[in-house]
Amino acid sequence: MKSTFLKHTGLIGAMVLMAGFSASSYGTQEAGDREFTLAGSGASDSGFDTSTFGATASLGLFTTKEFEWGVRQTVNLADTEETTTFNGATRGFLGYHLDYALWQPFIGASLGVQYGSGVDSAFFIGPEIGAKYYVMPKTFVLGQVAYQFQVDQDIDDGSTFYVLGIGFNF
């Protein structure tokens, strides 16, 4: 009897909390919003012989509630079997967001250039997919995966990039 009472009390408490933190109490992006993200990033080649770790910052603009475009800057520490180097990448991106209240999954593409020591300076392009989860009004956590390949090489010779970070709409 006591166990059933505790279960019901816990269930009622959880429902009250969920109602208090409903999607309507949180904001998501709107047309005209700008967005800033800061994320840790990593990438590995297809054989995982070369890995990079770094930071990525982005600045975007929503032209509609769903459509965003912007620029990302990444700074990396690259660790290969032979050496450790620093490099970076600058890219423009386009993204389309699906509205699931607190969850905002997105799909998009980016085009940019990589440069620095330990990498061949090159233009690259590729698709990306991810999701944002709003934890506060206009504040979200971000997970994203992108596949990028150099425009003058085979698509199978690309790299997979992944980021986990935080973002803000303003």
PDB file of C-alpha atoms in Angstrom, residues 52-155:
ATOM      1  CA  THR A  52      41.801  16.198 -34.647  1.00  0.00           C
ATOM      2  CA  PHE A  53      40.321  17.855 -31.605  1.00  0.00           C
ATOM      3  CA  GLY A  54      39.329  21.451 -31.295  1.00  0.00           C
ATOM      4  CA  ALA A  55      36.759  24.151 -30.843  1.00  0.00           C
ATOM      5  CA  THR A  56      34.107  25.375 -33.227  1.00  0.00           C
ATOM      6  CA  ALA A  57      32.184  28.643 -33.029  1.00  0.00           C
ATOM      7  CA  SER A  58      29.378  29.663 -35.360  1.00  0.00           C
ATOM      8  CA  LEU A  59      27.234  32.673 -36.047  1.00  0.00           C
ATOM      9  CA  GLY A  60      23.971  32.170 -37.923  1.00  0.00           C
ATOM     10  CA  LEU A  61      20.856  34.028 -38.995  1.00  0.00           C
ATOM     11  CA  PHE A  62      17.346  32.601 -39.330  1.00  0.00           C
ATOM     12  CA  THR A  63      15.636  34.017 -42.412  1.00  0.00           C
ATOM     13  CA  THR A  64      12.553  31.961 -41.462  1.00  0.00           C
ATOM     14  CA  LYS A  65      11.785  29.869 -38.375  1.00  0.00           C
ATOM     15  CA  GLU A  66      13.139  26.824 -40.224  1.00  0.00           C
ATOM     16  CA  PHE A  67      15.917  28.151 -42.488  1.00  0.00           C
ATOM     17  CA  GLU A  68      19.313  29.244 -41.138  1.00  0.00           C
ATOM     18  CA  TRP A  69      22.534  30.285 -42.837  1.00  0.00           C
ATOM     19  CA  GLY A  70      25.821  31.383 -41.353  1.00  0.00           C
ATOM     20  CA  VAL A  71      29.543  30.873 -40.882  1.00  0.00           C
ATOM     21  CA  ARG A  72      31.572  28.481 -38.700  1.00  0.00           C
ATOM     22  CA  GLN A  73      35.173  28.744 -37.562  1.00  0.00           C
ATOM     23  CA  THR A  74      37.073  25.724 -36.293  1.00  0.00           C
ATOM     24  CA  VAL A  75      40.527  25.622 -34.702  1.00  0.00           C
ATOM     25  CA  ASN A  76      42.072  22.167 -34.334  1.00  0.00           C
ATOM     26  CA  LEU A  77      44.931  20.318 -32.777  1.00  0.00           C
ATOM     27  CA  ALA A  78      45.781  17.503 -35.188  1.00  0.00           C
ATOM     28  CA  ASP A  79      47.502  14.369 -33.922  1.00  0.00           C
ATOM     29  CA  THR A  80      48.939  11.980 -36.500  1.00  0.00           C
ATOM     30  CA  GLU A  81      51.262   9.008 -36.158  1.00  0.00           C
ATOM     31  CA  GLU A  82      54.222  11.293 -36.996  1.00  0.00           C
ATOM     32  CA  THR A  83      53.482  14.749 -35.539  1.00  0.00           C
ATOM     33  CA  THR A  84      51.111  17.134 -33.788  1.00  0.00           C
ATOM     34  CA  THR A  85      50.029  20.304 -35.606  1.00  0.00           C
ATOM     35  CA  PHE A  86      47.504  23.135 -35.509  1.00  0.00           C
ATOM     36  CA  ASN A  87      45.055  23.910 -38.305  1.00  0.00           C
ATOM     37  CA  GLY A  88      41.695  25.480 -38.954  1.00  0.00           C
ATOM     38  CA  ALA A  89      38.673  25.618 -41.219  1.00  0.00           C
ATOM     39  CA  THR A  90      36.227  28.349 -42.168  1.00  0.00           C
ATOM     40  CA  ARG A  91      32.944  27.404 -43.784  1.00  0.00           C
ATOM     41  CA  GLY A  92      29.564  28.744 -44.697  1.00  0.00           C
ATOM     42  CA  PHE A  93      26.516  26.646 -43.912  1.00  0.00           C
ATOM     43  CA  LEU A  94      22.811  26.332 -44.682  1.00  0.00           C
ATOM     44  CA  GLY A  95      20.406  24.417 -42.473  1.00  0.00           C
ATOM     45  CA  TYR A  96      16.742  23.481 -42.425  1.00  0.00           C
ATOM     46  CA  HIS A  97      15.162  22.907 -38.986  1.00  0.00           C
ATOM     47  CA  LEU A  98      12.166  20.721 -38.156  1.00  0.00           C
ATOM     48  CA  ASP A  99       9.996  22.033 -35.323  1.00  0.00           C
ATOM     49  CA  TYR A 100       9.389  19.461 -32.587  1.00  0.00           C
ATOM     50  CA  ALA A 101       8.942  21.952 -29.710  1.00  0.00           C
ATOM     51  CA  LEU A 102      12.038  21.624 -27.494  1.00  0.00           C
ATOM     52  CA  TRP A 103      13.742  19.387 -30.075  1.00  0.00           C
ATOM     53  CA  GLN A 104      14.903  21.094 -33.257  1.00  0.00           C
ATOM     54  CA  PRO A 105      16.494  18.497 -35.572  1.00  0.00           C
ATOM     55  CA  PHE A 106      18.141  19.935 -38.673  1.00  0.00           C
ATOM     56  CA  ILE A 107      19.739  18.910 -41.942  1.00  0.00           C
ATOM     57  CA  GLY A 108      22.028  21.024 -44.043  1.00  0.00           C
ATOM     58  CA  ALA A 109      25.238  21.461 -45.985  1.00  0.00           C
ATOM     59  CA  SER A 110      28.471  23.388 -45.675  1.00  0.00           C
ATOM     60  CA  LEU A 111      31.165  24.663 -48.001  1.00  0.00           C
ATOM     61  CA  GLY A 112      34.523  25.955 -46.856  1.00  0.00           C
ATOM     62  CA  VAL A 113      38.295  25.898 -46.804  1.00  0.00           C
ATOM     63  CA  GLN A 114      40.801  24.182 -44.522  1.00  0.00           C
ATOM     64  CA  TYR A 115      44.281  25.557 -43.847  1.00  0.00           C
ATOM     65  CA  GLY A 116      47.225  25.387 -41.473  1.00  0.00           C
ATOM     66  CA  SER A 117      50.100  23.091 -40.685  1.00  0.00           C
ATOM     67  CA  GLY A 118      49.645  19.388 -41.232  1.00  0.00           C
ATOM     68  CA  VAL A 119      46.795  19.714 -43.758  1.00  0.00           C
ATOM     69  CA  ASP A 120      46.604  20.470 -47.442  1.00  0.00           C
ATOM     70  CA  SER A 121      44.871  23.790 -47.989  1.00  0.00           C
ATOM     71  CA  ALA A 122      41.736  22.828 -49.867  1.00  0.00           C
ATOM     72  CA  PHE A 123      38.098  23.608 -50.509  1.00  0.00           C
ATOM     73  CA  PHE A 124      35.564  21.114 -49.170  1.00  0.00           C
ATOM     74  CA  ILE A 125      31.831  20.506 -49.220  1.00  0.00           C
ATOM     75  CA  GLY A 126      29.452  18.124 -47.497  1.00  0.00           C
ATOM     76  CA  PRO A 127      26.159  17.355 -45.769  1.00  0.00           C
ATOM     77  CA  GLU A 128      25.434  17.739 -42.063  1.00  0.00           C
ATOM     78  CA  ILE A 129      22.744  16.621 -39.666  1.00  0.00           C
ATOM     79  CA  GLY A 130      22.069  17.357 -36.020  1.00  0.00           C
ATOM     80  CA  ALA A 131      19.673  18.362 -33.296  1.00  0.00           C
ATOM     81  CA  LYS A 132      19.239  21.173 -30.823  1.00  0.00           C
ATOM     82  CA  TYR A 133      17.459  20.699 -27.519  1.00  0.00           C
ATOM     83  CA  TYR A 134      16.257  23.845 -25.756  1.00  0.00           C
ATOM     84  CA  VAL A 135      17.064  23.750 -22.049  1.00  0.00           C
ATOM     85  CA  MET A 136      16.132  27.384 -21.368  1.00  0.00           C
ATOM     86  CA  PRO A 137      14.458  30.138 -23.375  1.00  0.00           C
ATOM     87  CA  LYS A 138      16.759  30.771 -26.352  1.00  0.00           C
ATOM     88  CA  THR A 139      19.474  28.423 -24.957  1.00  0.00           C
ATOM     89  CA  PHE A 140      20.100  24.921 -26.295  1.00  0.00           C
ATOM     90  CA  VAL A 141      22.519  22.028 -26.352  1.00  0.00           C
ATOM     91  CA  LEU A 142      23.688  20.950 -29.786  1.00  0.00           C
ATOM     92  CA  GLY A 143      24.848  17.694 -31.319  1.00  0.00           C
ATOM     93  CA  GLN A 144      25.933  17.568 -34.949  1.00  0.00           C
ATOM     94  CA  VAL A 145      27.630  15.239 -37.430  1.00  0.00           C
ATOM     95  CA  ALA A 146      29.019  16.405 -40.785  1.00  0.00           C
ATOM     96  CA  TYR A 147      30.732  14.565 -43.614  1.00  0.00           C
ATOM     97  CA  GLN A 148      33.082  16.724 -45.650  1.00  0.00           C
ATOM     98  CA  PHE A 149      35.216  15.916 -48.665  1.00  0.00           C
ATOM     99  CA  GLN A 150      37.581  17.954 -50.778  1.00  0.00           C
ATOM    100  CA  VAL A 151      35.984  19.138 -54.001  1.00  0.00           C
ATOM    101  CA  ASP A 152      38.919  17.851 -56.090  1.00  0.00           C
ATOM    102  CA  GLN A 153      38.970  14.359 -54.526  1.00  0.00           C
ATOM    103  CA  ASP A 154      36.765  11.287 -54.404  1.00  0.00           C
ATOM    104  CA  ILE A 155      33.730  11.527 -52.102  1.00  0.00           C
TER     105      ILE A 155
END
